[in-house]
PDB file of C-alpha atoms in Angstrom:
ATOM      1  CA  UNK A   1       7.874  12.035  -2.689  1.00  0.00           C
ATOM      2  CA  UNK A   2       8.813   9.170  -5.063  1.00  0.00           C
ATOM      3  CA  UNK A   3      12.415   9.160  -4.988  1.00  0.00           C
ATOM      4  CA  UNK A   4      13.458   9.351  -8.540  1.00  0.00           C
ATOM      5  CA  UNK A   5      16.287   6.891  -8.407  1.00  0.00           C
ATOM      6  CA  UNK A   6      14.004   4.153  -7.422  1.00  0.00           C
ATOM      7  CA  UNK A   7      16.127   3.330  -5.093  1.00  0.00           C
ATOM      8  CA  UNK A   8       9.359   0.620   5.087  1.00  0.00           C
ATOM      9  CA  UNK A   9       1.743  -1.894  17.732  1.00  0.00           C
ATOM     10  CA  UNK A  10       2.220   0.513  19.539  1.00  0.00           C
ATOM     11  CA  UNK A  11       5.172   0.077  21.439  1.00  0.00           C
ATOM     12  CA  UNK A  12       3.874  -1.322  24.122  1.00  0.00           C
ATOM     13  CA  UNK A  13       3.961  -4.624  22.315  1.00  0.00           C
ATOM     14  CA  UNK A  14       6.714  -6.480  21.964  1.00  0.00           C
ATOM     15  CA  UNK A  15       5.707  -8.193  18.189  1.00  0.00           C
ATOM     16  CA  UNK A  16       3.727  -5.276  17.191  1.00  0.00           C
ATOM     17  CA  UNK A  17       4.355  -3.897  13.731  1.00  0.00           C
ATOM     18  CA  UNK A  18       6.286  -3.116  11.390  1.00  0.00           C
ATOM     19  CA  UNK A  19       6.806   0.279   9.292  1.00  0.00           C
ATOM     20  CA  UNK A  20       7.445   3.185   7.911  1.00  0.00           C
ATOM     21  CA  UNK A  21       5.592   5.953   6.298  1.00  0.00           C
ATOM     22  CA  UNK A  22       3.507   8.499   7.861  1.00  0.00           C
ATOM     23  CA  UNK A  23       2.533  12.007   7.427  1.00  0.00           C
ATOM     24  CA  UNK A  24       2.081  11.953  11.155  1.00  0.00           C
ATOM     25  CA  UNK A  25       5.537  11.880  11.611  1.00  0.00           C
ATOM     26  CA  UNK A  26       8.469  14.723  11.010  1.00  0.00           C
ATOM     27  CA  UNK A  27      10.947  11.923   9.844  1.00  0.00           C
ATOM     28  CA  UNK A  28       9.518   8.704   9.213  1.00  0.00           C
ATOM     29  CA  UNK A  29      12.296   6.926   7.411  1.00  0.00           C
ATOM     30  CA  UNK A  30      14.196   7.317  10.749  1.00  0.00           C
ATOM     31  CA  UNK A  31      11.468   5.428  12.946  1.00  0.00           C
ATOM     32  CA  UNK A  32      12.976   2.459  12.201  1.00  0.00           C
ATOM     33  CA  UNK A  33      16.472   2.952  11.760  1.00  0.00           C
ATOM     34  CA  UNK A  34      18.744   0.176  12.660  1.00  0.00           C
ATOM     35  CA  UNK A  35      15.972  -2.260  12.193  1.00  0.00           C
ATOM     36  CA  UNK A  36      16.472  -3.545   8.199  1.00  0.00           C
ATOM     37  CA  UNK A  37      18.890  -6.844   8.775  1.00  0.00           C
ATOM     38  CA  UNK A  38      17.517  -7.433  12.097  1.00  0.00           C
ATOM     39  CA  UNK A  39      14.277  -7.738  10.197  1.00  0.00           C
ATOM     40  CA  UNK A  40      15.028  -9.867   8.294  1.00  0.00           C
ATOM     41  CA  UNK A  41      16.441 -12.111  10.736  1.00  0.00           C
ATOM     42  CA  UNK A  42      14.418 -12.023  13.696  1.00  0.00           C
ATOM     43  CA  UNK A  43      10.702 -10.980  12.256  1.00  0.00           C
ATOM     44  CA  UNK A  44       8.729 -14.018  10.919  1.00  0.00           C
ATOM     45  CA  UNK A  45       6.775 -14.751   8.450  1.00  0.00           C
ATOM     46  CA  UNK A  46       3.120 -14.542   7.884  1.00  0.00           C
ATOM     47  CA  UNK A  47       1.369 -17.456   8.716  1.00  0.00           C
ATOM     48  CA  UNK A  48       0.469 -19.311   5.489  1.00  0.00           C
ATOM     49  CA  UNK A  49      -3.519 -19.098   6.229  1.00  0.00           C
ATOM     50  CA  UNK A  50      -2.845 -15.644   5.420  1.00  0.00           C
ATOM     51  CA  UNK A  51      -1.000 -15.446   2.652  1.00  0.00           C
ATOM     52  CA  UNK A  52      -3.238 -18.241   1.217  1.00  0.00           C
ATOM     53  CA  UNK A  53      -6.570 -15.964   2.132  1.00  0.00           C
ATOM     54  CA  UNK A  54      -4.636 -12.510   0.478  1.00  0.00           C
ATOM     55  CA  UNK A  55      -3.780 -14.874  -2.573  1.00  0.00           C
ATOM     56  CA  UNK A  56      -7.827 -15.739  -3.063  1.00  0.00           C
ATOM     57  CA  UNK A  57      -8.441 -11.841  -3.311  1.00  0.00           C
ATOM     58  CA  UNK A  58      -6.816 -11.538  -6.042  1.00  0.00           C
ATOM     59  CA  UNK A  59      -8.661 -11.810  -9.497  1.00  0.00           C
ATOM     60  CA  UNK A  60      -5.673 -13.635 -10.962  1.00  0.00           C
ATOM     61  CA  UNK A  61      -2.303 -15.298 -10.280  1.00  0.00           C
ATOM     62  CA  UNK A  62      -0.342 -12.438 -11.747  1.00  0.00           C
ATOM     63  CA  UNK A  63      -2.361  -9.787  -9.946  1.00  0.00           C
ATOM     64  CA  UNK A  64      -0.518  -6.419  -9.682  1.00  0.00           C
ATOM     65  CA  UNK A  65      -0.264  -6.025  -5.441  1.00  0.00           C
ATOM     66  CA  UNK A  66       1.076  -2.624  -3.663  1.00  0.00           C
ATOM     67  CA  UNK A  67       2.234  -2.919  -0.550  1.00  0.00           C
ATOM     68  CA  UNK A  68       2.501   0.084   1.410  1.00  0.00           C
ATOM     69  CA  UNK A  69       4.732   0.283   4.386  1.00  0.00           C
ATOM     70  CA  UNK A  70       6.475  -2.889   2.875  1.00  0.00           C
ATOM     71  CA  UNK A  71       9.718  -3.076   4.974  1.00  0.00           C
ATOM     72  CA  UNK A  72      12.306  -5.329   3.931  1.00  0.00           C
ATOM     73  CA  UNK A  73       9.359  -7.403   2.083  1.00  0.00           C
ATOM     74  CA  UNK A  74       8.107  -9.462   4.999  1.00  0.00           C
ATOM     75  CA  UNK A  75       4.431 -10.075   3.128  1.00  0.00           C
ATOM     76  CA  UNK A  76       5.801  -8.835  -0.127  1.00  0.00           C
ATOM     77  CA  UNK A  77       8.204 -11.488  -1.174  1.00  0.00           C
ATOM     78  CA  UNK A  78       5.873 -13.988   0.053  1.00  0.00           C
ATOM     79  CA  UNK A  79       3.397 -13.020  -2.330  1.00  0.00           C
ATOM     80  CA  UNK A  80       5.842 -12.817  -5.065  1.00  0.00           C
ATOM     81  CA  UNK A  81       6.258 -16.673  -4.472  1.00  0.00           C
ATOM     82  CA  UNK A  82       2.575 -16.952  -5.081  1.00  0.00           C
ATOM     83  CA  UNK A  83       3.305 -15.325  -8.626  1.00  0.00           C
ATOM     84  CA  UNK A  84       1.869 -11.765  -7.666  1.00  0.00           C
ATOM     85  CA  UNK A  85       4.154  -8.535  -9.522  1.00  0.00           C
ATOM     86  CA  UNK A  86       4.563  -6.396  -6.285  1.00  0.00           C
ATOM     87  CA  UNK A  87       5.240  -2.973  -6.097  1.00  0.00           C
ATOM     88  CA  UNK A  88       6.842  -2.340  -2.615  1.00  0.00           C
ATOM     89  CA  UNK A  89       6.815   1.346  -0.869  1.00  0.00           C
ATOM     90  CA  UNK A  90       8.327   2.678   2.156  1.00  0.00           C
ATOM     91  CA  UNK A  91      10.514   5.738   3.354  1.00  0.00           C
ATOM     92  CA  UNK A  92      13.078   3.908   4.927  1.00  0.00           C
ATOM     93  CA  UNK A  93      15.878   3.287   2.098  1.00  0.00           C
ATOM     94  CA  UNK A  94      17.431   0.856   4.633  1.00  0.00           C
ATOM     95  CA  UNK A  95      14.653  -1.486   4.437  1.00  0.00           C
ATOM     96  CA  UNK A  96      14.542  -0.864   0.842  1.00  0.00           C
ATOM     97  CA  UNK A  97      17.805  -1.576   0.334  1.00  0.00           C
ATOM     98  CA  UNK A  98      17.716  -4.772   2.534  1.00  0.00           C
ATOM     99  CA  UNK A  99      14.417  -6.266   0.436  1.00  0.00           C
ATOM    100  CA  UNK A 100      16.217  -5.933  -2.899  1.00  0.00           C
ATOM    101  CA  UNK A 101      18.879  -8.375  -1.153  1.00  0.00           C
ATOM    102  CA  UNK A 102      16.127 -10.844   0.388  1.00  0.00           C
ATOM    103  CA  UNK A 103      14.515 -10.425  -2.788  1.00  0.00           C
ATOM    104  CA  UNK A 104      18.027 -11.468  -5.124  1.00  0.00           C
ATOM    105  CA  UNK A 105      18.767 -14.858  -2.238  1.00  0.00           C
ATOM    106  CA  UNK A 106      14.624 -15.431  -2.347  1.00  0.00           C
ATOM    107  CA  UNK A 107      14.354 -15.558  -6.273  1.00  0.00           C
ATOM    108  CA  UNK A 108      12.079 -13.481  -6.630  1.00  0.00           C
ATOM    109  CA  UNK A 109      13.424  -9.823  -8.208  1.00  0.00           C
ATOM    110  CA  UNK A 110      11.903  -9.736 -11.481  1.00  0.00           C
ATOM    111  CA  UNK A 111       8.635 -10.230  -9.441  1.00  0.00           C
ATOM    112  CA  UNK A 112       9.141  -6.653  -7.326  1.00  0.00           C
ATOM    113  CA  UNK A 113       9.593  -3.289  -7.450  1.00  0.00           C
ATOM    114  CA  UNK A 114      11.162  -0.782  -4.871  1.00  0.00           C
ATOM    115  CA  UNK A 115       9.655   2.482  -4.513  1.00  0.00           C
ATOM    116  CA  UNK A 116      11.102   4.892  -1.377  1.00  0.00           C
ATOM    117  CA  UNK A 117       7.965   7.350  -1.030  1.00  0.00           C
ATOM    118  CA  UNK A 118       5.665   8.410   1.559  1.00  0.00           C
ATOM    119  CA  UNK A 119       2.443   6.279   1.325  1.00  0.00           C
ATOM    120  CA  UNK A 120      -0.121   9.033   1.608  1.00  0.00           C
ATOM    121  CA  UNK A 121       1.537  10.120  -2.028  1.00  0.00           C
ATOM    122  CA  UNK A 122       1.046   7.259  -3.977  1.00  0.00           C
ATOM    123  CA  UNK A 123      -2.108   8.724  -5.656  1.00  0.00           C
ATOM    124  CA  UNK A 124       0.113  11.761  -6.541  1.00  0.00           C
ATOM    125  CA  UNK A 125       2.393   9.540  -9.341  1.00  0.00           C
ATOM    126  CA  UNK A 126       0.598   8.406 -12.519  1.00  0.00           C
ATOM    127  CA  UNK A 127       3.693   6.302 -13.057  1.00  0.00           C
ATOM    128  CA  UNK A 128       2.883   3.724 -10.114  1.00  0.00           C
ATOM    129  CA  UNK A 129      -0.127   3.031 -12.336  1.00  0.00           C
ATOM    130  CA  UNK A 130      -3.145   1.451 -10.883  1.00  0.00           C
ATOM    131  CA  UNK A 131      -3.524  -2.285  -8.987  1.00  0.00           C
ATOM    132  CA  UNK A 132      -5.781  -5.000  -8.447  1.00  0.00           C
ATOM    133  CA  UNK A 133      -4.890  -4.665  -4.972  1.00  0.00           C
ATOM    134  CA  UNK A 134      -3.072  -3.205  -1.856  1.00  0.00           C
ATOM    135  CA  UNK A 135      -1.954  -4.593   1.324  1.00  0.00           C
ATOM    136  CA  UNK A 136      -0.998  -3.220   4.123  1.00  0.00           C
ATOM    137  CA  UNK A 137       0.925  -5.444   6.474  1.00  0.00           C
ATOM    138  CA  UNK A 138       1.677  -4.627  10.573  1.00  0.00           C
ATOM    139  CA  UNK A 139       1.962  -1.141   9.442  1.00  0.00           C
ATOM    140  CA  UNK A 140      -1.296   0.494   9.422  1.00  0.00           C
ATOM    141  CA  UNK A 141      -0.503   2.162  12.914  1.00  0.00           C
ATOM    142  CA  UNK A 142       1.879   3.932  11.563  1.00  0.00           C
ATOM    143  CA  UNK A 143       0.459   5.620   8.859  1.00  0.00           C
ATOM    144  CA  UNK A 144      -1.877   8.805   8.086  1.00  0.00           C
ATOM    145  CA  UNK A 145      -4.939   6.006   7.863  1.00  0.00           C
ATOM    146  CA  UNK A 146      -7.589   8.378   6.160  1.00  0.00           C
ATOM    147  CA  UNK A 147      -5.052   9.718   4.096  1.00  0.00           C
ATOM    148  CA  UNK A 148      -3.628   6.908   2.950  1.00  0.00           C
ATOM    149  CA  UNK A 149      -6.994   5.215   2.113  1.00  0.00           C
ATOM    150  CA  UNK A 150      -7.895   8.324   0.476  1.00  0.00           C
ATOM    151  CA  UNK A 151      -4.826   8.065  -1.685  1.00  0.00           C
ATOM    152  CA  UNK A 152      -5.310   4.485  -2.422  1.00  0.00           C
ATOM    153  CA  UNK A 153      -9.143   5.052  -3.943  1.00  0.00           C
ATOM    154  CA  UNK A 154      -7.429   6.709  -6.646  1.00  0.00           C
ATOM    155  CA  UNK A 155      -4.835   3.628  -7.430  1.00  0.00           C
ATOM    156  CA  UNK A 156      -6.619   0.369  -6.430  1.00  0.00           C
ATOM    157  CA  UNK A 157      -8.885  -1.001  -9.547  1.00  0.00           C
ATOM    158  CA  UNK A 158     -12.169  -0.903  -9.707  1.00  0.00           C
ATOM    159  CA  UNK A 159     -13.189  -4.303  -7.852  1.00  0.00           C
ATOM    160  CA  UNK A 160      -9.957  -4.252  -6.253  1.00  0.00           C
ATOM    161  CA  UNK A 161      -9.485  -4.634  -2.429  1.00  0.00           C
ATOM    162  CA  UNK A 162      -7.705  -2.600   0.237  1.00  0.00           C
ATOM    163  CA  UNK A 163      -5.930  -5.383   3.335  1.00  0.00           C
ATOM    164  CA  UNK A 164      -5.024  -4.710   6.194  1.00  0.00           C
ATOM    165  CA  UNK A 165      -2.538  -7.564   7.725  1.00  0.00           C
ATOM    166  CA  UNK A 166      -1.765  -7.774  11.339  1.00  0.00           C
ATOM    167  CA  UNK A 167       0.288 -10.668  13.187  1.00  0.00           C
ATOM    168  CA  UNK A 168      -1.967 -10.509  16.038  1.00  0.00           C
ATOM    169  CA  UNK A 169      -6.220  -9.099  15.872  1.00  0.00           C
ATOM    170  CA  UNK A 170      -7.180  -6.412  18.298  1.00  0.00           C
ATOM    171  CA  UNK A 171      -8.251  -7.405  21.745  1.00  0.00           C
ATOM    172  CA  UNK A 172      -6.704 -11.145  21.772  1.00  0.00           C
ATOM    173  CA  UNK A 173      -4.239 -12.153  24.374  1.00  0.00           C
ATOM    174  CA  UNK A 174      -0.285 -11.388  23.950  1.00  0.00           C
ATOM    175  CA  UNK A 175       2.883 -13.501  24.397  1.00  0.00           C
ATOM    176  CA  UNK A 176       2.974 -14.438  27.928  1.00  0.00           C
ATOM    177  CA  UNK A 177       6.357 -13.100  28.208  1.00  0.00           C
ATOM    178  CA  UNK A 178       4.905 -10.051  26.827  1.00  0.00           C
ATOM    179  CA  UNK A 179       4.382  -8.274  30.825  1.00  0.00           C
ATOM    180  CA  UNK A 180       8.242  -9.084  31.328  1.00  0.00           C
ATOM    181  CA  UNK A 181       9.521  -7.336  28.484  1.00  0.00           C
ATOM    182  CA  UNK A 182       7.562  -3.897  29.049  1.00  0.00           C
ATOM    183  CA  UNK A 183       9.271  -3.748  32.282  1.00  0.00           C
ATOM    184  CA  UNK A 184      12.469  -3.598  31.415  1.00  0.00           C
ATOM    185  CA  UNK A 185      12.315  -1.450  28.145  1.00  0.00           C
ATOM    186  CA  UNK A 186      10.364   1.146  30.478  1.00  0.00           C
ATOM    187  CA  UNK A 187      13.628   0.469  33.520  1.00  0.00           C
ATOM    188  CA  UNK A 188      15.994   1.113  30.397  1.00  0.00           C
ATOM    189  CA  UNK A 189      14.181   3.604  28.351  1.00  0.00           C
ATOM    190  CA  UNK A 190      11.512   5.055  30.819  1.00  0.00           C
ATOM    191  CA  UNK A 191       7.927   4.805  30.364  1.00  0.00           C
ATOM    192  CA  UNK A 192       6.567   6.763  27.025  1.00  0.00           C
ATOM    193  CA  UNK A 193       6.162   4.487  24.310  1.00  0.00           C
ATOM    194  CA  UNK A 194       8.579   5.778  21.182  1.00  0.00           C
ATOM    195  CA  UNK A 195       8.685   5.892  17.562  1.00  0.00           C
ATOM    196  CA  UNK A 196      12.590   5.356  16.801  1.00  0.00           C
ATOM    197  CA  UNK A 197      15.189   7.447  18.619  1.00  0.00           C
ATOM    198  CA  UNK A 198      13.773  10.424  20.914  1.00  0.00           C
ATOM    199  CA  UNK A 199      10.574  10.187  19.073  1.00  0.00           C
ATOM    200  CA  UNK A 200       7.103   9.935  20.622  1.00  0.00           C
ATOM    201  CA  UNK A 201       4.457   7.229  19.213  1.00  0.00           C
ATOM    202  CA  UNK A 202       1.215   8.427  18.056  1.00  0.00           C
ATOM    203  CA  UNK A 203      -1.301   5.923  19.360  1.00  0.00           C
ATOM    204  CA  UNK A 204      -4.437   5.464  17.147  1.00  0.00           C
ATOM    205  CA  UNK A 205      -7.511   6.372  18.631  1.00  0.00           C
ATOM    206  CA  UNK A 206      -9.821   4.293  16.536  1.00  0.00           C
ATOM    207  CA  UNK A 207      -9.799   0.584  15.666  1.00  0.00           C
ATOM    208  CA  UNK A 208      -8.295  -0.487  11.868  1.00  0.00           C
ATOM    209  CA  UNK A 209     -11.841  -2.102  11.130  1.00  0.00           C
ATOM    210  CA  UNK A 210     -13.550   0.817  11.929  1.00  0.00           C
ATOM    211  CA  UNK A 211     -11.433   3.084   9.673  1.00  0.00           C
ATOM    212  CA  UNK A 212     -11.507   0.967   6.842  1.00  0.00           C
ATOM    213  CA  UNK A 213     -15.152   0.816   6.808  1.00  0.00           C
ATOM    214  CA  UNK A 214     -15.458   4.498   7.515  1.00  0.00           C
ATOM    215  CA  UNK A 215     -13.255   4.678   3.852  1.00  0.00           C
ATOM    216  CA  UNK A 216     -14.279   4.052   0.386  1.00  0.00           C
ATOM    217  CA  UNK A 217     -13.736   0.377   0.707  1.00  0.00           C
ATOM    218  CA  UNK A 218     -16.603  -0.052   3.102  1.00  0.00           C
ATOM    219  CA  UNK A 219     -17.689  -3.489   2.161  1.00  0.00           C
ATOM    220  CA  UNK A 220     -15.504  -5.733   4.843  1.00  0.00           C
ATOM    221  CA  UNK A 221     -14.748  -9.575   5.228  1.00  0.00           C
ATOM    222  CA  UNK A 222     -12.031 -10.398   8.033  1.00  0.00           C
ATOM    223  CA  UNK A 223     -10.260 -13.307   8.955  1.00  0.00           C
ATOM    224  CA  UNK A 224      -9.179 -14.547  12.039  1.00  0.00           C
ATOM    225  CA  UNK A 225      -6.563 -17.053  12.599  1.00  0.00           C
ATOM    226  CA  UNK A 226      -4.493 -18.717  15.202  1.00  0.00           C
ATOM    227  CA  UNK A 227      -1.100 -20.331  14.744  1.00  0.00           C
ATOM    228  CA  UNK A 228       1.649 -20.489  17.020  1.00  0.00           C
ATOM    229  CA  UNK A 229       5.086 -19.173  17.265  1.00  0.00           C
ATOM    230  CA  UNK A 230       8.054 -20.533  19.132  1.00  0.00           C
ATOM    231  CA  UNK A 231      11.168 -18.541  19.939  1.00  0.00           C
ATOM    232  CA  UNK A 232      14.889 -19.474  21.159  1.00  0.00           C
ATOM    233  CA  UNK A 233      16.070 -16.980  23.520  1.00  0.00           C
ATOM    234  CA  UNK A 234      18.493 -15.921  20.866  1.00  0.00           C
ATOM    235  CA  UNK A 235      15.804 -14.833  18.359  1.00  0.00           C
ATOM    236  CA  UNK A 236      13.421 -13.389  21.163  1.00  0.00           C
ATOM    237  CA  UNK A 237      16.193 -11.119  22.316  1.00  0.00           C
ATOM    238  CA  UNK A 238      17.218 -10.131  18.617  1.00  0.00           C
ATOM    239  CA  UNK A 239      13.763  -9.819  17.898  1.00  0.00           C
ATOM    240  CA  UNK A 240      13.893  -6.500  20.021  1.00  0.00           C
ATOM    241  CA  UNK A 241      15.856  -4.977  17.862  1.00  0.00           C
ATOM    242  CA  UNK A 242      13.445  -5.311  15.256  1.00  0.00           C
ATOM    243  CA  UNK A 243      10.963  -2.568  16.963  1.00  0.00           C
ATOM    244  CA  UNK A 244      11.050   0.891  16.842  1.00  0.00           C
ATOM    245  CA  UNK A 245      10.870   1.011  20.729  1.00  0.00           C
ATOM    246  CA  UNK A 246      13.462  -0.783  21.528  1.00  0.00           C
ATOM    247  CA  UNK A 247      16.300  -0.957  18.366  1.00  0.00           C
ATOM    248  CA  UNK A 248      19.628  -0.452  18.819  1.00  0.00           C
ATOM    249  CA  UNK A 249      19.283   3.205  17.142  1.00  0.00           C
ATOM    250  CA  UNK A 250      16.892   3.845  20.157  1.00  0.00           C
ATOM    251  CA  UNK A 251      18.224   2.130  23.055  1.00  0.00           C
ATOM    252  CA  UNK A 252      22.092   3.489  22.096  1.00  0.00           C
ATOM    253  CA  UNK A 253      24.553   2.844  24.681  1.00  0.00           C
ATOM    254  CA  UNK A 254      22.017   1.131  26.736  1.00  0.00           C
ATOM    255  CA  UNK A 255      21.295  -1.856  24.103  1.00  0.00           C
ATOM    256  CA  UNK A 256      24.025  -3.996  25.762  1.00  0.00           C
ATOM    257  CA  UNK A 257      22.870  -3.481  29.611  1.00  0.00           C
ATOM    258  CA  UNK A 258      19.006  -4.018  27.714  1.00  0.00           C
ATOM    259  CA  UNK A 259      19.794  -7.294  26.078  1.00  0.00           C
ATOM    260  CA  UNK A 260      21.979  -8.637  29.235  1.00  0.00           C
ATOM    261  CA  UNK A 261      19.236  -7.895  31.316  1.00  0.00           C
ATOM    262  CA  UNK A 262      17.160  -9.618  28.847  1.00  0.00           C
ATOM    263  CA  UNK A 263      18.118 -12.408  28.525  1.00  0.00           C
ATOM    264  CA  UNK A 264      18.978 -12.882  32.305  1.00  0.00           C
ATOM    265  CA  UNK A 265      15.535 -12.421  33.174  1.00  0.00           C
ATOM    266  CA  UNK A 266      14.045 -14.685  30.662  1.00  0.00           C
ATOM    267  CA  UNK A 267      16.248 -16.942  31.021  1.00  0.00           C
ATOM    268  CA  UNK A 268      14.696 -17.108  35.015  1.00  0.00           C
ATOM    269  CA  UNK A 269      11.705 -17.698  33.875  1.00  0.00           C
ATOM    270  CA  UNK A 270      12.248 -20.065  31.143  1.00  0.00           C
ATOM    271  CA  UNK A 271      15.534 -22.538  31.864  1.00  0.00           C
ATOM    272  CA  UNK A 272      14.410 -24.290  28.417  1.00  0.00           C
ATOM    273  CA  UNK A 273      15.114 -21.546  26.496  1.00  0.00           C
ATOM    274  CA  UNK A 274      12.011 -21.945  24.667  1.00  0.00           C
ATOM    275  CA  UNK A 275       9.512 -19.890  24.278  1.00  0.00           C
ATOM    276  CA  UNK A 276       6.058 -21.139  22.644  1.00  0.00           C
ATOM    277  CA  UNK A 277       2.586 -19.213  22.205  1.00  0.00           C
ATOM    278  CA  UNK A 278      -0.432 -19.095  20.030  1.00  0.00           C
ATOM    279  CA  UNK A 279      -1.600 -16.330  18.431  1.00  0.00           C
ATOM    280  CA  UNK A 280      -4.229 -14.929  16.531  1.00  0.00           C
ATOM    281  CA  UNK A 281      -4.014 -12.920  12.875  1.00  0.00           C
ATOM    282  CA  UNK A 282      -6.210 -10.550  11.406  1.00  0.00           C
ATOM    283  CA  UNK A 283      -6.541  -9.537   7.809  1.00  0.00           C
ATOM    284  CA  UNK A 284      -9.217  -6.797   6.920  1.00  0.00           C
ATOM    285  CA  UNK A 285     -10.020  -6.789   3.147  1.00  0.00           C
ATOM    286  CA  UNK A 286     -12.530  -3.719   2.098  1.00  0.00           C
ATOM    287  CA  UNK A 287     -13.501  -3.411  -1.215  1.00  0.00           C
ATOM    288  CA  UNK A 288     -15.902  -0.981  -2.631  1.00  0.00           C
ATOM    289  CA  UNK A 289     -19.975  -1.286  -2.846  1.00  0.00           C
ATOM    290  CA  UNK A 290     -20.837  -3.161  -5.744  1.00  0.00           C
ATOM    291  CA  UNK A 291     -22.810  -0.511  -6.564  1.00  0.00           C
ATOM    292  CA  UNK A 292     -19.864   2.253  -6.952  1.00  0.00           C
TER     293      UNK A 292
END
C-alpha cells in the first residue's frame, strides 16, 4: 500500500538490476536491504543515449514520469535534470530515504516525489493521478510483470508510453570478469541464486519484450546501445554490495572473507587494477495502438 506518510538480473549477473517491489515476493522491501548508500556509490549511471532517447518520448519537457521500482533515483534524478516532475515508487524506505538525500546534493527535490508502495498498486490510488509516462529501470525482473502493466493501463495517459530500461539487452555478452565473480559468490554463498538474505530469486520465464507486447502497450520501438564502463578495483568490489545476491545483509559474516577473496583474485587477473568493457543497453517503450 501507499504509505501514508510519504515517506526501490537475476543473480547470476554481477551488474544486473536493481529493485524492489514485487507481489512475487513475501517481503520485498527487504530484497535489497543494505544496498541504498552503496547504490549510490558504486551503481552508475545510465548512459546518456538513454536518457536522451526516454527524454524524446515524452510529449513535453515537463512531462509527468513514474518510475516504478525507482531505487535511490538512479534514472529518476537523471530525468529530473532533463526538467521531467518524477514521481518515484518503491518498497524499500531505505532507498527512499537515500534518493531524497541524492535528490537535496543533486538539486533536484522540487522536481520528485517519494512514494513507498508496492508497484502492482499504483492503479489502486487516485491520488498518484495519471502520467504521460512510466519507466521502469533494471527492475522489471523483479516485479509481478502482468500485474504491474495491468496496473499501469489505468495510470499512464492516453498516448503515453510504458519503458522498460536495462543496463545491458538480453542475449549480449557480459563483463569478462563476469565468470570470476559467480565463482566465488557460489564458494561463499553456495549455488542458488538469492533475492536478499535467505531468499530465493524468481527467475522470469519469458523475455521483457515479449511481455510488454503481450500487454496493453503492444506497439514496441527498442533501442540498442553500446557504451563502455570502466571500473577500479575499489568500485568493482563495492559494486557487490549493491546486488541483492551478494550485499552485505546477504553475505553477513562472510562479506569480509567475500571481498578479500575478491579482490585477491581480481587483482591476479588484472595487476592494473582496471577493469574496462563495452556493453550494450536496452530500452523497450510500448505504447498503445493508435487505434485504442
Amino acid at each position: 500500500m501507499i504509505d501514508p506518510t510519504n515517506s526501490t538480473a537475476p543473480a547470476r549477473d554481477p551488474q544486473e538490476p536493481t529493485t524492489h517491489n514485487s507481489a512475487m515476493y513475501a517481503n520485498p522491501a527487504a530484497i535489497f536491504a543494505s544496498c541504498g548508500k552503496p547504490y549510490v556509490e558504486f551503481r552508475r549511471r545510465h548512459d546518456t543515449a538513454v536518457i536522451d532517447y526516454l527524454t524524446h518520448q515524452c510529449p513535453s519537457p515537463t512531462a509527468r514520469i513514474l518510475d516504478l521500482g525507482c531505487g535511490p533515483g538512479t534514472l529518476a534524478l537523471d530525468l529530473a535534470e532533463r526538467g521531467m516532475h518524477i514521481t518515484g515508487v518503491d518498497a524499500s524506505q531505505e532507498m527512499l530515504d537515500e534518493g531524497r538525500t541524492w535528490a537535496e546534493q543533486r538539486g533536484v527535490s522540487e522536481a520528485v516525489e517519494w512514494r513507498r508502495a508496492d508497484a502492482t498498486t499504483v492503479g489502486q490510488h487516485d491520488r498518484l493521478g495519471t502520467f504521460d509516462g512510466a519507466v521502469i529501470a533494471d527492475a522489471f525482473h523483479w516485479l509481478d510483470r502482468q500485474q504491474v502493466l495491468t496496473a499501469l493501463d489505468k495510470v499512464v495517459r492516453p498516448g503515453g508510453f510504458v519503458a522498460v530500461v536495462g543496463y545491458r539487452a538480453p542475449e549480449t555478452q557480459r563483463e569478462w570478469w563476469h565468470p570470476l565473480l559467480v565463482k566465488l559468490r557460489e564458494k561463499h554463498l553456495g549455488a542458488a541464486d538469492l533475492a536478499g538474505p535467505s531468499t530465493p530469486y524468481i527467475r522470469p520465464q519469458v523475455g521483457h519484450e515479449a511481455m510488454v507486447r503481450a500487454s496493453p502497450f503492444n506497439r514496441v520501438s527498442v533501442l540498442r546501445a553500446d557504451y563502455q564502463r570502466e571500473y577500479t578495483l575499489d568500485e568493482l568490489v563495492g559494486l557487490q554490495r549493491t546486488f541483492a545476491y551478494s550485499s552485505a545483509a546477504t553475505l553477513g559474516e562472510r562479506q569480509e572473507a567475500f571481498e578479500a577473496d575478491l579482490r585477491s583474485t581480481l587483482s591476479a587477473v588484472q595487476p592494473s587494477g582496471l577493469f574496462a568493457t563495452t556493453l550494450q543497453a536496452a530500452v523497450i517503450v510500448g505504447r498503445r495502438p493508435e487505434s485504442r
